[in-house]
mmCIF file with all atom_site columns, C-alpha atoms in Angstrom:
data_model
loop_
_atom_site.group_PDB
_atom_site.id
_atom_site.type_symbol
_atom_site.label_atom_id
_atom_site.label_alt_id
_atom_site.label_comp_id
_atom_site.label_asym_id
_atom_site.label_entity_id
_atom_site.label_seq_id
_atom_site.pdbx_PDB_ins_code
_atom_site.Cartn_x
_atom_site.Cartn_y
_atom_site.Cartn_z
_atom_site.occupancy
_atom_site.B_iso_or_equiv
_atom_site.pdbx_formal_charge
_atom_site.auth_seq_id
_atom_site.auth_comp_id
_atom_site.auth_asym_id
_atom_site.auth_atom_id
_atom_site.pdbx_PDB_model_num
ATOM 1   C CA . UNK A 1 1   ? 17.187  57.543  -30.740 1.00 0.00 ? 25  UNK A CA 1
ATOM 2   C CA . UNK A 1 2   ? 19.563  57.926  -27.792 1.00 0.00 ? 26  UNK A CA 1
ATOM 3   C CA . UNK A 1 3   ? 20.032  55.257  -25.237 1.00 0.00 ? 27  UNK A CA 1
ATOM 4   C CA . UNK A 1 4   ? 20.679  57.797  -22.472 1.00 0.00 ? 28  UNK A CA 1
ATOM 5   C CA . UNK A 1 5   ? 17.338  57.090  -21.007 1.00 0.00 ? 29  UNK A CA 1
ATOM 6   C CA . UNK A 1 6   ? 18.127  53.526  -20.190 1.00 0.00 ? 30  UNK A CA 1
ATOM 7   C CA . UNK A 1 7   ? 19.423  52.847  -16.866 1.00 0.00 ? 31  UNK A CA 1
ATOM 8   C CA . UNK A 1 8   ? 23.169  51.851  -16.800 1.00 0.00 ? 32  UNK A CA 1
ATOM 9   C CA . UNK A 1 9   ? 23.682  48.165  -17.030 1.00 0.00 ? 33  UNK A CA 1
ATOM 10  C CA . UNK A 1 10  ? 24.974  46.361  -13.933 1.00 0.00 ? 34  UNK A CA 1
ATOM 11  C CA . UNK A 1 11  ? 28.659  45.567  -13.958 1.00 0.00 ? 35  UNK A CA 1
ATOM 12  C CA . UNK A 1 12  ? 28.184  42.333  -12.246 1.00 0.00 ? 36  UNK A CA 1
ATOM 13  C CA . UNK A 1 13  ? 25.256  40.007  -11.341 1.00 0.00 ? 37  UNK A CA 1
ATOM 14  C CA . UNK A 1 14  ? 24.714  37.076  -9.177  1.00 0.00 ? 38  UNK A CA 1
ATOM 15  C CA . UNK A 1 15  ? 23.366  33.785  -10.635 1.00 0.00 ? 39  UNK A CA 1
ATOM 16  C CA . UNK A 1 16  ? 20.217  32.292  -8.897  1.00 0.00 ? 40  UNK A CA 1
ATOM 17  C CA . UNK A 1 17  ? 21.231  29.357  -6.643  1.00 0.00 ? 41  UNK A CA 1
ATOM 18  C CA . UNK A 1 18  ? 20.872  26.112  -8.203  1.00 0.00 ? 42  UNK A CA 1
ATOM 19  C CA . UNK A 1 19  ? 17.523  24.339  -7.357  1.00 0.00 ? 43  UNK A CA 1
ATOM 20  C CA . UNK A 1 20  ? 17.925  21.826  -4.565  1.00 0.00 ? 44  UNK A CA 1
ATOM 21  C CA . UNK A 1 21  ? 17.493  18.257  -5.719  1.00 0.00 ? 45  UNK A CA 1
ATOM 22  C CA . UNK A 1 22  ? 13.995  17.119  -5.478  1.00 0.00 ? 46  UNK A CA 1
ATOM 23  C CA . UNK A 1 23  ? 13.638  13.373  -4.315  1.00 0.00 ? 47  UNK A CA 1
ATOM 24  C CA . UNK A 1 24  ? 12.057  11.166  -6.919  1.00 0.00 ? 48  UNK A CA 1
ATOM 25  C CA . UNK A 1 25  ? 8.489   11.244  -5.698  1.00 0.00 ? 49  UNK A CA 1
ATOM 26  C CA . UNK A 1 26  ? 7.589   8.034   -7.461  1.00 0.00 ? 50  UNK A CA 1
ATOM 27  C CA . UNK A 1 27  ? 10.129  6.269   -5.303  1.00 0.00 ? 51  UNK A CA 1
ATOM 28  C CA . UNK A 1 28  ? 8.679   7.972   -2.183  1.00 0.00 ? 52  UNK A CA 1
ATOM 29  C CA . UNK A 1 29  ? 5.182   6.933   -3.057  1.00 0.00 ? 53  UNK A CA 1
ATOM 30  C CA . UNK A 1 30  ? 6.018   3.378   -3.556  1.00 0.00 ? 54  UNK A CA 1
ATOM 31  C CA . UNK A 1 31  ? 8.036   3.316   -0.112  1.00 0.00 ? 55  UNK A CA 1
ATOM 32  C CA . UNK A 1 32  ? 4.973   4.827   1.483   1.00 0.00 ? 56  UNK A CA 1
ATOM 33  C CA . UNK A 1 33  ? 2.657   2.261   -0.220  1.00 0.00 ? 57  UNK A CA 1
ATOM 34  C CA . UNK A 1 34  ? 4.869   -0.569  0.963   1.00 0.00 ? 58  UNK A CA 1
ATOM 35  C CA . UNK A 1 35  ? 4.726   0.567   4.598   1.00 0.00 ? 59  UNK A CA 1
ATOM 36  C CA . UNK A 1 36  ? 0.905   1.227   4.419   1.00 0.00 ? 60  UNK A CA 1
ATOM 37  C CA . UNK A 1 37  ? 0.462   -2.260  2.860   1.00 0.00 ? 61  UNK A CA 1
ATOM 38  C CA . UNK A 1 38  ? 2.396   -4.025  5.626   1.00 0.00 ? 62  UNK A CA 1
ATOM 39  C CA . UNK A 1 39  ? 0.666   -2.094  8.397   1.00 0.00 ? 63  UNK A CA 1
ATOM 40  C CA . UNK A 1 40  ? -2.791  -2.501  6.927   1.00 0.00 ? 64  UNK A CA 1
ATOM 41  C CA . UNK A 1 41  ? -2.012  -6.252  6.432   1.00 0.00 ? 65  UNK A CA 1
ATOM 42  C CA . UNK A 1 42  ? -1.318  -6.615  10.184  1.00 0.00 ? 66  UNK A CA 1
ATOM 43  C CA . UNK A 1 43  ? -4.589  -4.708  10.985  1.00 0.00 ? 67  UNK A CA 1
ATOM 44  C CA . UNK A 1 44  ? -6.631  -6.901  8.401   1.00 0.00 ? 68  UNK A CA 1
ATOM 45  C CA . UNK A 1 45  ? -5.230  -10.092 9.787   1.00 0.00 ? 69  UNK A CA 1
ATOM 46  C CA . UNK A 1 46  ? -6.107  -9.192  13.229  1.00 0.00 ? 70  UNK A CA 1
ATOM 47  C CA . UNK A 1 47  ? -9.663  -8.456  12.030  1.00 0.00 ? 71  UNK A CA 1
ATOM 48  C CA . UNK A 1 48  ? -9.987  -11.848 10.316  1.00 0.00 ? 72  UNK A CA 1
ATOM 49  C CA . UNK A 1 49  ? -8.691  -13.434 13.570  1.00 0.00 ? 73  UNK A CA 1
ATOM 50  C CA . UNK A 1 50  ? -11.139 -11.492 15.673  1.00 0.00 ? 74  UNK A CA 1
ATOM 51  C CA . UNK A 1 51  ? -14.102 -12.110 13.594  1.00 0.00 ? 75  UNK A CA 1
ATOM 52  C CA . UNK A 1 52  ? -13.064 -15.579 12.216  1.00 0.00 ? 76  UNK A CA 1
ATOM 53  C CA . UNK A 1 53  ? -14.345 -14.184 8.827   1.00 0.00 ? 77  UNK A CA 1
ATOM 54  C CA . UNK A 1 54  ? -12.953 -12.049 6.006   1.00 0.00 ? 78  UNK A CA 1
ATOM 55  C CA . UNK A 1 55  ? -14.714 -8.709  5.765   1.00 0.00 ? 79  UNK A CA 1
ATOM 56  C CA . UNK A 1 56  ? -15.066 -6.856  2.511   1.00 0.00 ? 80  UNK A CA 1
ATOM 57  C CA . UNK A 1 57  ? -14.753 -3.353  3.904   1.00 0.00 ? 81  UNK A CA 1
ATOM 58  C CA . UNK A 1 58  ? -11.601 -4.206  5.558   1.00 0.00 ? 82  UNK A CA 1
ATOM 59  C CA . UNK A 1 59  ? -10.064 -5.346  2.316   1.00 0.00 ? 83  UNK A CA 1
ATOM 60  C CA . UNK A 1 60  ? -11.211 -2.092  0.677   1.00 0.00 ? 84  UNK A CA 1
ATOM 61  C CA . UNK A 1 61  ? -9.675  -0.259  3.666   1.00 0.00 ? 85  UNK A CA 1
ATOM 62  C CA . UNK A 1 62  ? -6.336  -1.899  2.982   1.00 0.00 ? 86  UNK A CA 1
ATOM 63  C CA . UNK A 1 63  ? -6.456  -0.745  -0.628  1.00 0.00 ? 87  UNK A CA 1
ATOM 64  C CA . UNK A 1 64  ? -7.600  2.650   0.199   1.00 0.00 ? 88  UNK A CA 1
ATOM 65  C CA . UNK A 1 65  ? -4.757  3.069   2.878   1.00 0.00 ? 89  UNK A CA 1
ATOM 66  C CA . UNK A 1 66  ? -2.246  1.962   0.378   1.00 0.00 ? 90  UNK A CA 1
ATOM 67  C CA . UNK A 1 67  ? -3.651  4.168   -2.411  1.00 0.00 ? 91  UNK A CA 1
ATOM 68  C CA . UNK A 1 68  ? -3.769  7.148   -0.205  1.00 0.00 ? 92  UNK A CA 1
ATOM 69  C CA . UNK A 1 69  ? -0.183  6.540   0.959   1.00 0.00 ? 93  UNK A CA 1
ATOM 70  C CA . UNK A 1 70  ? 1.005   6.243   -2.680  1.00 0.00 ? 94  UNK A CA 1
ATOM 71  C CA . UNK A 1 71  ? -0.997  9.237   -4.072  1.00 0.00 ? 95  UNK A CA 1
ATOM 72  C CA . UNK A 1 72  ? -0.054  11.673  -1.198  1.00 0.00 ? 96  UNK A CA 1
ATOM 73  C CA . UNK A 1 73  ? 3.657   10.753  -1.007  1.00 0.00 ? 97  UNK A CA 1
ATOM 74  C CA . UNK A 1 74  ? 4.230   9.961   -4.722  1.00 0.00 ? 98  UNK A CA 1
ATOM 75  C CA . UNK A 1 75  ? 2.020   12.444  -6.569  1.00 0.00 ? 99  UNK A CA 1
ATOM 76  C CA . UNK A 1 76  ? 0.948   11.816  -10.166 1.00 0.00 ? 100 UNK A CA 1
ATOM 77  C CA . UNK A 1 77  ? 3.688   9.349   -11.216 1.00 0.00 ? 101 UNK A CA 1
ATOM 78  C CA . UNK A 1 78  ? 1.951   7.405   -14.106 1.00 0.00 ? 102 UNK A CA 1
ATOM 79  C CA . UNK A 1 79  ? 2.854   3.978   -12.739 1.00 0.00 ? 103 UNK A CA 1
ATOM 80  C CA . UNK A 1 80  ? 1.752   4.639   -9.080  1.00 0.00 ? 104 UNK A CA 1
ATOM 81  C CA . UNK A 1 81  ? -1.805  3.645   -9.369  1.00 0.00 ? 105 UNK A CA 1
ATOM 82  C CA . UNK A 1 82  ? -0.839  0.374   -10.890 1.00 0.00 ? 106 UNK A CA 1
ATOM 83  C CA . UNK A 1 83  ? 1.874   -0.226  -8.329  1.00 0.00 ? 107 UNK A CA 1
ATOM 84  C CA . UNK A 1 84  ? -0.402  0.664   -5.523  1.00 0.00 ? 108 UNK A CA 1
ATOM 85  C CA . UNK A 1 85  ? -2.923  -1.893  -6.843  1.00 0.00 ? 109 UNK A CA 1
ATOM 86  C CA . UNK A 1 86  ? -0.345  -4.511  -6.810  1.00 0.00 ? 110 UNK A CA 1
ATOM 87  C CA . UNK A 1 87  ? 0.858   -3.662  -3.306  1.00 0.00 ? 111 UNK A CA 1
ATOM 88  C CA . UNK A 1 88  ? -2.767  -3.546  -2.086  1.00 0.00 ? 112 UNK A CA 1
ATOM 89  C CA . UNK A 1 89  ? -3.024  -7.052  -3.439  1.00 0.00 ? 113 UNK A CA 1
ATOM 90  C CA . UNK A 1 90  ? -0.093  -8.200  -1.603  1.00 0.00 ? 114 UNK A CA 1
ATOM 91  C CA . UNK A 1 91  ? -1.441  -6.372  1.491   1.00 0.00 ? 115 UNK A CA 1
ATOM 92  C CA . UNK A 1 92  ? -4.875  -8.137  1.425   1.00 0.00 ? 116 UNK A CA 1
ATOM 93  C CA . UNK A 1 93  ? -3.206  -11.530 0.730   1.00 0.00 ? 117 UNK A CA 1
ATOM 94  C CA . UNK A 1 94  ? -0.637  -10.947 3.635   1.00 0.00 ? 118 UNK A CA 1
ATOM 95  C CA . UNK A 1 95  ? -3.446  -10.171 5.857   1.00 0.00 ? 119 UNK A CA 1
ATOM 96  C CA . UNK A 1 96  ? -5.259  -13.175 4.931   1.00 0.00 ? 120 UNK A CA 1
ATOM 97  C CA . UNK A 1 97  ? -2.225  -15.266 5.657   1.00 0.00 ? 121 UNK A CA 1
ATOM 98  C CA . UNK A 1 98  ? -1.694  -13.360 8.912   1.00 0.00 ? 122 UNK A CA 1
ATOM 99  C CA . UNK A 1 99  ? -5.289  -13.932 9.934   1.00 0.00 ? 123 UNK A CA 1
ATOM 100 C CA . UNK A 1 100 ? -4.839  -17.755 9.338   1.00 0.00 ? 124 UNK A CA 1
ATOM 101 C CA . UNK A 1 101 ? -1.646  -17.541 11.491  1.00 0.00 ? 125 UNK A CA 1
ATOM 102 C CA . UNK A 1 102 ? -3.511  -15.863 14.418  1.00 0.00 ? 126 UNK A CA 1
ATOM 103 C CA . UNK A 1 103 ? -6.476  -18.179 14.197  1.00 0.00 ? 127 UNK A CA 1
ATOM 104 C CA . UNK A 1 104 ? -4.306  -21.198 14.304  1.00 0.00 ? 128 UNK A CA 1
ATOM 105 C CA . UNK A 1 105 ? -2.048  -19.703 17.176  1.00 0.00 ? 129 UNK A CA 1
ATOM 106 C CA . UNK A 1 106 ? -5.168  -19.105 19.268  1.00 0.00 ? 130 UNK A CA 1
ATOM 107 C CA . UNK A 1 107 ? -6.704  -22.606 18.517  1.00 0.00 ? 131 UNK A CA 1
ATOM 108 C CA . UNK A 1 108 ? -3.441  -24.390 19.152  1.00 0.00 ? 132 UNK A CA 1
ATOM 109 C CA . UNK A 1 109 ? -2.444  -22.196 22.213  1.00 0.00 ? 133 UNK A CA 1
ATOM 110 C CA . UNK A 1 110 ? 0.891   -21.504 20.680  1.00 0.00 ? 134 UNK A CA 1
ATOM 111 C CA . UNK A 1 111 ? 2.617   -18.240 19.517  1.00 0.00 ? 135 UNK A CA 1
ATOM 112 C CA . UNK A 1 112 ? 2.292   -16.782 16.067  1.00 0.00 ? 136 UNK A CA 1
ATOM 113 C CA . UNK A 1 113 ? 5.953   -17.244 15.725  1.00 0.00 ? 137 UNK A CA 1
ATOM 114 C CA . UNK A 1 114 ? 5.523   -21.163 16.322  1.00 0.00 ? 138 UNK A CA 1
ATOM 115 C CA . UNK A 1 115 ? 3.091   -21.096 13.403  1.00 0.00 ? 139 UNK A CA 1
ATOM 116 C CA . UNK A 1 116 ? 5.256   -19.036 11.177  1.00 0.00 ? 140 UNK A CA 1
ATOM 117 C CA . UNK A 1 117 ? 8.276   -21.242 12.015  1.00 0.00 ? 141 UNK A CA 1
ATOM 118 C CA . UNK A 1 118 ? 6.548   -24.085 10.258  1.00 0.00 ? 142 UNK A CA 1
ATOM 119 C CA . UNK A 1 119 ? 7.270   -22.272 6.918   1.00 0.00 ? 143 UNK A CA 1
ATOM 120 C CA . UNK A 1 120 ? 5.285   -20.849 4.185   1.00 0.00 ? 144 UNK A CA 1
ATOM 121 C CA . UNK A 1 121 ? 4.193   -24.017 2.440   1.00 0.00 ? 145 UNK A CA 1
ATOM 122 C CA . UNK A 1 122 ? 1.761   -25.263 5.125   1.00 0.00 ? 146 UNK A CA 1
ATOM 123 C CA . UNK A 1 123 ? 0.426   -21.864 5.608   1.00 0.00 ? 147 UNK A CA 1
ATOM 124 C CA . UNK A 1 124 ? -0.209  -21.601 1.777   1.00 0.00 ? 148 UNK A CA 1
ATOM 125 C CA . UNK A 1 125 ? -1.947  -25.007 1.612   1.00 0.00 ? 149 UNK A CA 1
ATOM 126 C CA . UNK A 1 126 ? -4.248  -23.817 4.452   1.00 0.00 ? 150 UNK A CA 1
ATOM 127 C CA . UNK A 1 127 ? -4.933  -20.663 2.408   1.00 0.00 ? 151 UNK A CA 1
ATOM 128 C CA . UNK A 1 128 ? -5.572  -22.633 -0.763  1.00 0.00 ? 152 UNK A CA 1
ATOM 129 C CA . UNK A 1 129 ? -7.998  -24.968 1.150   1.00 0.00 ? 153 UNK A CA 1
ATOM 130 C CA . UNK A 1 130 ? -9.882  -22.235 2.693   1.00 0.00 ? 154 UNK A CA 1
ATOM 131 C CA . UNK A 1 131 ? -10.033 -19.842 -0.385  1.00 0.00 ? 155 UNK A CA 1
ATOM 132 C CA . UNK A 1 132 ? -13.434 -19.320 -1.807  1.00 0.00 ? 156 UNK A CA 1
ATOM 133 C CA . UNK A 1 133 ? -14.864 -16.826 -4.224  1.00 0.00 ? 157 UNK A CA 1
ATOM 134 C CA . UNK A 1 134 ? -14.994 -14.072 -1.538  1.00 0.00 ? 158 UNK A CA 1
ATOM 135 C CA . UNK A 1 135 ? -11.230 -14.524 -0.955  1.00 0.00 ? 159 UNK A CA 1
ATOM 136 C CA . UNK A 1 136 ? -10.532 -13.504 -4.612  1.00 0.00 ? 160 UNK A CA 1
ATOM 137 C CA . UNK A 1 137 ? -13.256 -10.756 -4.500  1.00 0.00 ? 161 UNK A CA 1
ATOM 138 C CA . UNK A 1 138 ? -11.587 -9.141  -1.559  1.00 0.00 ? 162 UNK A CA 1
ATOM 139 C CA . UNK A 1 139 ? -8.161  -9.250  -3.271  1.00 0.00 ? 163 UNK A CA 1
ATOM 140 C CA . UNK A 1 140 ? -9.771  -7.627  -6.253  1.00 0.00 ? 164 UNK A CA 1
ATOM 141 C CA . UNK A 1 141 ? -11.612 -5.002  -4.094  1.00 0.00 ? 165 UNK A CA 1
ATOM 142 C CA . UNK A 1 142 ? -8.375  -4.099  -2.441  1.00 0.00 ? 166 UNK A CA 1
ATOM 143 C CA . UNK A 1 143 ? -6.500  -3.613  -5.636  1.00 0.00 ? 167 UNK A CA 1
ATOM 144 C CA . UNK A 1 144 ? -9.249  -1.616  -7.220  1.00 0.00 ? 168 UNK A CA 1
ATOM 145 C CA . UNK A 1 145 ? -9.478  0.651   -4.025  1.00 0.00 ? 169 UNK A CA 1
ATOM 146 C CA . UNK A 1 146 ? -5.835  1.330   -4.190  1.00 0.00 ? 170 UNK A CA 1
ATOM 147 C CA . UNK A 1 147 ? -5.895  2.089   -7.822  1.00 0.00 ? 171 UNK A CA 1
ATOM 148 C CA . UNK A 1 148 ? -8.751  4.603   -7.572  1.00 0.00 ? 172 UNK A CA 1
ATOM 149 C CA . UNK A 1 149 ? -7.647  6.156   -4.446  1.00 0.00 ? 173 UNK A CA 1
ATOM 150 C CA . UNK A 1 150 ? -4.098  6.704   -5.914  1.00 0.00 ? 174 UNK A CA 1
ATOM 151 C CA . UNK A 1 151 ? -5.557  8.349   -8.800  1.00 0.00 ? 175 UNK A CA 1
ATOM 152 C CA . UNK A 1 152 ? -7.889  10.533  -6.793  1.00 0.00 ? 176 UNK A CA 1
ATOM 153 C CA . UNK A 1 153 ? -5.416  11.708  -4.095  1.00 0.00 ? 177 UNK A CA 1
ATOM 154 C CA . UNK A 1 154 ? -2.433  12.292  -6.180  1.00 0.00 ? 178 UNK A CA 1
ATOM 155 C CA . UNK A 1 155 ? -0.950  15.609  -5.103  1.00 0.00 ? 179 UNK A CA 1
#
């Protein structure tokens, strides 16, 4: 069999360009979740101060927002749902603390910075004194919502 039917081999070829480095999507997902947790904590704290109550759907909203940010920005990283759940717990907790700060600032007619200037210890004591089963239920709901939302929205 003759090889004359084959096209001539190219004398030179160019290599495909190296793929551009892809940022670690897990890190991006965690960063997005941190930002979402902080923003949602502020809104949750405001809701608590405006209503003078914790509201379960708002805690779920904190978790859902954190999970959405983690899942959309971070993709399917295996650790992301657990990290998002922990960050949502922190977001709900910070929201509860911020709500206490805003309530005290309003009742005492001082700025929130004056309350925060007293340090974390008195604030944590107030939180402990005000904590009831719903406080912990709302923490759990936020974490659960973040875990499930991260899993379902992962790109």
